[in-house]
Amino acid sequence: MTDAAALAGLNPDRTALVVVDVQEAFRKSIDGYDRVIARSVRMVRGAIALGMPVVVTEQLPDKLGATVSELQDVLPDGTERLPKSAFSATRAQGFHLKGRDQVVVVGIEAHVCVQGTCLDLLRQGLAVHVAGDAAGSRTAEDREAGLTRVARAGAMVGTTESILLELLGDARADSFKTILELIR
């Protein structure tokens, strides 16, 4: 993906949301965990309203538990949670973006699994956006290091609000009221 293509803007018809490892075991150890959950839920609800596919992974779910209930409660019916041991979500069996060439990534940990996922997606030539307010690590330093690394590699780092409004594109869009309620 060229820099110009990455900057061209997100389009919900071309974009998938990838939710990386927002699991119970991280609840007590991630800096700003409640924010990460709330903003990940916002992003999932927005993706649904905009008709985007949602891909969810779980790192070693037998050891780290399932995706948090707050997210499970808002996932589209039939959303599979893909178990994985590799740090990159792209390496989970069954990982598929349904032909989308733009990806928004949220999840845990920003400097490990989110970073690895973004780097793999960039290597595949996809336009990658990370919702920084929906990405977390155990320390603020690790989170910032992960977000900085993916940005330097070519990912766009924004917030759930800026990403959702970019995906919406116009205040007259059918989903405007739904998205506005999510970001307020």
CSV table of N, CA and C in Angstrom, one decimal, residues 5 7 11 17-18 27 51 62 64 73 76 83 87 91 100 117 127 135 137 153 163 167 172 181 183:
chain,number,residue,atom,x,y,z
A,5,ALA,N,-2.2,6.0,-0.8
A,5,ALA,CA,-3.4,5.1,-0.6
A,5,ALA,C,-3.8,5.0,0.9
A,7,LEU,N,-3.3,7.3,3.1
A,7,LEU,CA,-3.8,8.5,3.5
A,7,LEU,C,-5.2,8.9,2.8
A,11,ASN,N,-12.8,3.7,4.3
A,11,ASN,CA,-14.1,3.5,3.7
A,11,ASN,C,-14.7,2.2,4.3
A,17,LEU,N,-12.5,-4.6,11.1
A,17,LEU,CA,-12.0,-4.3,12.4
A,17,LEU,C,-11.4,-5.6,13.0
A,18,VAL,N,-10.2,-5.5,13.5
A,18,VAL,CA,-9.6,-6.6,14.2
A,18,VAL,C,-9.4,-6.3,15.7
A,27,ARG,N,-7.2,-8.0,32.7
A,27,ARG,CA,-8.0,-7.0,33.4
A,27,ARG,C,-7.3,-6.3,34.5
A,51,GLY,N,-21.5,-1.7,9.0
A,51,GLY,CA,-21.5,-2.9,8.1
A,51,GLY,C,-20.2,-3.5,7.9
A,62,ASP,N,-7.1,-20.9,26.8
A,62,ASP,CA,-7.2,-21.9,27.9
A,62,ASP,C,-6.4,-21.4,29.1
A,64,LEU,N,-5.4,-17.7,29.4
A,64,LEU,CA,-5.7,-16.3,29.6
A,64,LEU,C,-7.2,-16.0,29.6
A,73,ASP,N,-20.7,-9.4,24.6
A,73,ASP,CA,-22.1,-8.9,24.6
A,73,ASP,C,-22.5,-8.1,23.4
A,76,PRO,N,-21.2,-9.2,16.8
A,76,PRO,CA,-22.3,-9.7,16.0
A,76,PRO,C,-22.5,-11.2,16.2
A,83,PRO,N,-8.7,-18.6,18.5
A,83,PRO,CA,-7.6,-18.9,19.4
A,83,PRO,C,-6.2,-18.8,18.7
A,87,PHE,N,2.0,-14.3,18.3
A,87,PHE,CA,1.7,-12.9,18.8
A,87,PHE,C,0.8,-12.2,17.8
A,91,ARG,N,-1.8,-14.7,12.2
A,91,ARG,CA,-1.3,-16.1,12.2
A,91,ARG,C,-2.3,-17.1,12.8
A,100,ARG,N,-11.2,-7.3,2.5
A,100,ARG,CA,-11.0,-5.9,2.8
A,100,ARG,C,-9.5,-5.6,2.7
A,117,THR,N,0.5,-7.8,14.9
A,117,THR,CA,-0.6,-7.8,13.9
A,117,THR,C,-0.4,-6.7,12.9
A,127,ALA,N,-3.7,-1.1,4.2
A,127,ALA,CA,-3.7,0.1,4.9
A,127,ALA,C,-4.2,-0.2,6.4
A,135,ALA,N,-6.1,0.6,22.6
A,135,ALA,CA,-4.9,-0.3,22.6
A,135,ALA,C,-4.2,-0.1,24.0
A,137,SER,N,-1.3,-1.7,27.1
A,137,SER,CA,-0.2,-2.5,27.5
A,137,SER,C,-0.1,-2.4,29.1
A,153,ALA,N,6.3,2.4,11.0
A,153,ALA,CA,6.3,1.3,10.0
A,153,ALA,C,5.2,1.6,8.9
A,163,ILE,N,-11.5,7.8,14.0
A,163,ILE,CA,-11.6,6.7,13.0
A,163,ILE,C,-13.1,6.5,12.6
A,167,LEU,N,-14.7,6.9,9.0
A,167,LEU,CA,-15.4,5.9,8.3
A,167,LEU,C,-16.8,6.3,7.9
A,172,ARG,N,-24.5,13.6,7.1
A,172,ARG,CA,-25.8,13.2,6.6
A,172,ARG,C,-26.0,11.7,6.3
A,181,GLU,N,-24.0,8.9,19.0
A,181,GLU,CA,-24.3,8.4,20.3
A,181,GLU,C,-23.1,7.6,20.9
A,183,ILE,N,-19.9,8.1,20.3
A,183,ILE,CA,-18.7,9.0,20.7
A,183,ILE,C,-19.0,10.0,21.8
